mmCIF file of C-alpha atoms in Angstrom:
data_model
loop_
_atom_site.group_PDB
_atom_site.id
_atom_site.type_symbol
_atom_site.label_atom_id
_atom_site.label_comp_id
_atom_site.label_asym_id
_atom_site.label_seq_id
_atom_site.Cartn_x
_atom_site.Cartn_y
_atom_site.Cartn_z
ATOM 1 C CA MET A 1 1.387 45.582 -24.505
ATOM 2 C CA LYS A 2 -0.538 46.319 -21.316
ATOM 3 C CA LEU A 3 -2.813 43.358 -22.039
ATOM 4 C CA LEU A 4 0.244 41.114 -22.428
ATOM 5 C CA ARG A 5 1.550 42.206 -18.999
ATOM 6 C CA VAL A 6 -1.821 41.490 -17.387
ATOM 7 C CA PHE A 7 -1.886 38.075 -19.045
ATOM 8 C CA LEU A 8 1.652 37.283 -17.848
ATOM 9 C CA LEU A 9 0.805 38.420 -14.312
ATOM 10 C CA LEU A 10 -2.315 36.260 -14.223
ATOM 11 C CA SER A 11 -0.375 33.295 -15.607
ATOM 12 C CA ALA A 12 2.306 33.696 -12.947
ATOM 13 C CA MET A 13 -0.308 33.922 -10.195
ATOM 14 C CA MET A 14 -2.061 30.779 -11.424
ATOM 15 C CA ALA A 15 1.239 28.907 -11.383
ATOM 16 C CA PHE A 16 1.419 29.423 -7.622
ATOM 17 C CA VAL A 17 -2.148 28.397 -6.858
ATOM 18 C CA ALA A 18 -2.419 24.920 -5.356
ATOM 19 C CA CYS A 19 -5.298 22.529 -5.840
ATOM 20 C CA SER A 20 -8.485 23.331 -3.971
ATOM 21 C CA ASN A 21 -8.711 21.624 -0.604
ATOM 22 C CA GLU A 22 -11.666 21.142 1.713
ATOM 23 C CA SER A 23 -10.233 18.801 4.330
ATOM 24 C CA GLU A 24 -6.485 19.300 4.607
ATOM 25 C CA ASP A 25 -5.050 17.727 7.725
ATOM 26 C CA TYR A 26 -1.411 17.191 6.796
ATOM 27 C CA SER A 27 0.737 18.680 4.099
ATOM 28 C CA TYR A 28 4.010 18.212 2.271
ATOM 29 C CA THR A 29 6.390 20.973 1.239
ATOM 30 C CA GLY A 30 9.026 19.106 -0.788
ATOM 31 C CA ALA A 31 9.575 18.534 -4.503
ATOM 32 C CA LEU A 32 6.496 18.112 -6.690
ATOM 33 C CA PRO A 33 4.820 15.818 -7.411
ATOM 34 C CA ILE A 34 4.992 14.057 -4.067
ATOM 35 C CA PRO A 35 6.485 10.569 -4.440
ATOM 36 C CA GLN A 36 4.379 7.571 -3.430
ATOM 37 C CA ASN A 37 6.573 6.651 -0.439
ATOM 38 C CA LEU A 38 6.245 10.129 1.107
ATOM 39 C CA ALA A 39 2.501 10.178 0.437
ATOM 40 C CA TYR A 40 2.346 6.854 2.314
ATOM 41 C CA GLU A 41 3.957 8.512 5.337
ATOM 42 C CA LEU A 42 1.151 11.090 5.326
ATOM 43 C CA ILE A 43 -1.387 8.246 5.185
ATOM 44 C CA LYS A 44 0.103 6.631 8.275
ATOM 45 C CA GLN A 45 -0.470 9.934 10.098
ATOM 46 C CA GLN A 46 -4.128 9.817 9.014
ATOM 47 C CA LEU A 47 -4.685 6.495 10.787
ATOM 48 C CA GLY A 48 -4.805 8.138 14.195
ATOM 49 C CA ASP A 49 -5.026 5.482 16.911
ATOM 50 C CA LYS A 50 -5.247 2.574 14.421
ATOM 51 C CA GLN A 51 -2.142 0.390 14.436
ATOM 52 C CA LEU A 52 -0.545 -0.610 11.129
ATOM 53 C CA ASN A 53 -0.853 -4.294 12.045
ATOM 54 C CA GLU A 54 -4.673 -3.869 12.158
ATOM 55 C CA VAL A 55 -5.262 -2.543 8.630
ATOM 56 C CA ASP A 56 -4.667 -3.331 4.976
ATOM 57 C CA ILE A 57 -3.473 -0.376 2.904
ATOM 58 C CA TYR A 58 -3.599 -0.283 -0.893
ATOM 59 C CA VAL A 59 -2.347 2.448 -3.255
ATOM 60 C CA SER A 60 -3.078 3.214 -6.892
ATOM 61 C CA ILE A 61 -0.261 2.073 -9.189
ATOM 62 C CA ASP A 62 -0.068 5.542 -10.764
ATOM 63 C CA MET A 63 -1.379 8.923 -9.700
ATOM 64 C CA LEU A 64 -5.011 9.438 -10.664
ATOM 65 C CA SER A 65 -5.786 12.324 -12.987
ATOM 66 C CA ALA A 66 -7.610 15.350 -11.616
ATOM 67 C CA LYS A 67 -11.313 14.786 -10.901
ATOM 68 C CA THR A 68 -11.236 11.030 -11.548
ATOM 69 C CA LYS A 69 -14.372 9.192 -10.471
ATOM 70 C CA VAL A 70 -13.653 6.456 -7.929
ATOM 71 C CA VAL A 71 -16.483 3.949 -7.765
ATOM 72 C CA SER A 72 -17.278 2.251 -4.476
ATOM 73 C CA MET A 73 -19.630 -0.725 -4.373
ATOM 74 C CA GLY A 74 -22.987 0.345 -2.979
ATOM 75 C CA SER A 75 -21.747 3.779 -1.904
ATOM 76 C CA GLU A 76 -21.650 7.257 -3.315
ATOM 77 C CA ASP A 77 -18.854 7.736 -5.861
ATOM 78 C CA ILE A 78 -15.897 9.878 -4.854
ATOM 79 C CA ILE A 79 -14.253 12.424 -7.144
ATOM 80 C CA SER A 80 -10.495 12.822 -6.754
ATOM 81 C CA PRO A 81 -8.984 16.275 -6.047
ATOM 82 C CA ASP A 82 -8.551 19.002 -8.659
ATOM 83 C CA CYS A 83 -5.054 17.815 -9.571
ATOM 84 C CA ASP A 84 -3.218 14.510 -9.922
ATOM 85 C CA SER A 85 -3.257 12.450 -6.734
ATOM 86 C CA TRP A 86 -2.420 9.120 -5.176
ATOM 87 C CA LEU A 87 -5.398 7.059 -4.039
ATOM 88 C CA PHE A 88 -4.944 5.042 -0.859
ATOM 89 C CA PHE A 89 -7.607 2.575 0.213
ATOM 90 C CA VAL A 90 -7.493 1.589 3.888
ATOM 91 C CA ASP A 91 -9.461 -1.499 4.928
ATOM 92 C CA GLU A 92 -9.908 -0.941 8.662
ATOM 93 C CA MET A 93 -11.249 -4.430 9.406
ATOM 94 C CA PRO A 94 -9.551 -6.734 6.875
ATOM 95 C CA LEU A 95 -10.165 -9.962 8.783
ATOM 96 C CA ILE A 96 -13.929 -9.659 8.392
ATOM 97 C CA ALA A 97 -14.938 -11.677 5.329
ATOM 98 C CA ASN A 98 -18.052 -9.697 4.428
ATOM 99 C CA TRP A 99 -18.303 -5.986 3.818
ATOM 100 C CA GLY A 100 -20.213 -3.137 5.342
ATOM 101 C CA HIS A 101 -17.399 -2.290 7.762
ATOM 102 C CA PRO A 102 -15.315 0.913 8.079
ATOM 103 C CA CYS A 103 -12.778 1.780 5.412
ATOM 104 C CA LYS A 104 -11.188 4.970 4.130
ATOM 105 C CA TYR A 105 -10.441 6.426 0.742
ATOM 106 C CA ILE A 106 -7.560 8.838 1.152
ATOM 107 C CA PHE A 107 -6.167 11.006 -1.618
ATOM 108 C CA VAL A 108 -2.796 12.727 -1.446
ATOM 109 C CA ASP A 109 -2.630 15.271 -4.230
ATOM 110 C CA LYS A 110 0.621 16.109 -6.012
ATOM 111 C CA THR A 111 1.253 19.000 -3.616
ATOM 112 C CA GLY A 112 0.843 16.811 -0.504
ATOM 113 C CA ASN A 113 -2.668 17.866 0.516
ATOM 114 C CA VAL A 114 -4.652 15.037 2.095
ATOM 115 C CA PHE A 115 -8.360 14.345 1.521
ATOM 116 C CA ALA A 116 -10.021 11.506 3.454
ATOM 117 C CA TYR A 117 -13.451 9.944 2.921
ATOM 118 C CA GLU A 118 -15.005 7.342 5.204
ATOM 119 C CA ARG A 119 -17.038 4.604 3.571
ATOM 120 C CA THR A 120 -18.147 1.048 4.288
ATOM 121 C CA MET A 121 -17.470 -0.663 0.949
ATOM 122 C CA PHE A 122 -14.422 -1.478 -1.164
ATOM 123 C CA PRO A 123 -13.569 0.242 -4.465
ATOM 124 C CA THR A 124 -14.673 -1.314 -7.737
ATOM 125 C CA GLU A 125 -12.949 1.210 -10.019
ATOM 126 C CA PRO A 126 -10.076 1.238 -9.637
ATOM 127 C CA SER A 127 -10.453 -2.176 -8.046
ATOM 128 C CA MET A 128 -8.246 -3.456 -5.251
ATOM 129 C CA GLU A 129 -6.782 -5.928 -7.755
ATOM 130 C CA LYS A 130 -5.491 -2.949 -9.769
ATOM 131 C CA MET A 131 -3.868 -1.430 -6.684
ATOM 132 C CA LYS A 132 -0.631 -2.274 -4.885
ATOM 133 C CA LEU A 133 -0.866 -3.715 -1.363
ATOM 134 C CA LEU A 134 1.472 -1.727 0.899
ATOM 135 C CA ASN A 135 0.541 -3.099 4.285
ATOM 136 C CA ARG A 136 -1.252 -6.282 5.334
ATOM 137 C CA ALA A 137 -2.754 -6.692 8.792
ATOM 138 C CA ASP A 138 -0.896 -9.280 10.871
ATOM 139 C CA LEU A 139 -3.398 -9.800 13.674
ATOM 140 C CA TRP A 140 -3.418 -13.543 12.996
ATOM 141 C CA ASP A 141 -0.121 -13.851 14.898
ATOM 142 C CA GLY A 142 -2.087 -14.044 18.151
ATOM 143 C CA TYR A 143 -4.657 -16.546 16.861
ATOM 144 C CA ASP A 144 -4.718 -19.746 18.886
ATOM 145 C CA GLU A 145 -6.451 -22.571 17.006
ATOM 146 C CA LYS A 146 -8.286 -25.059 19.238
#
């Protein structure tokens, strides 16, 4: 009986433990899992001084499973957090045709913890074609063709 109580206590404690987090900047305290639209609000906070009209932002169609490998062309692979999470890909210079420019891979786990990774290449798995475009840069509005 004592062993059963210890097991129940440990189970209850584990139920309250959140995913591990090395780089939390912003958090969410609402209902779990965090919905995509609220995770997107956290992403906008991550952009710092970047304006929304200067970046393209993509999101995974569904939450990624814990510890999913995200493959980036020519860069070190990224492993998603220890629990389900949204993957946001932010192209910081979308009007440049070639790659090798700044971009971010940002995960928002189901509890609202944010993990950001800076890279210089786009994702190949999941590919951008398998992601939903949330925001497209509109810098062309000021372009004056001669």
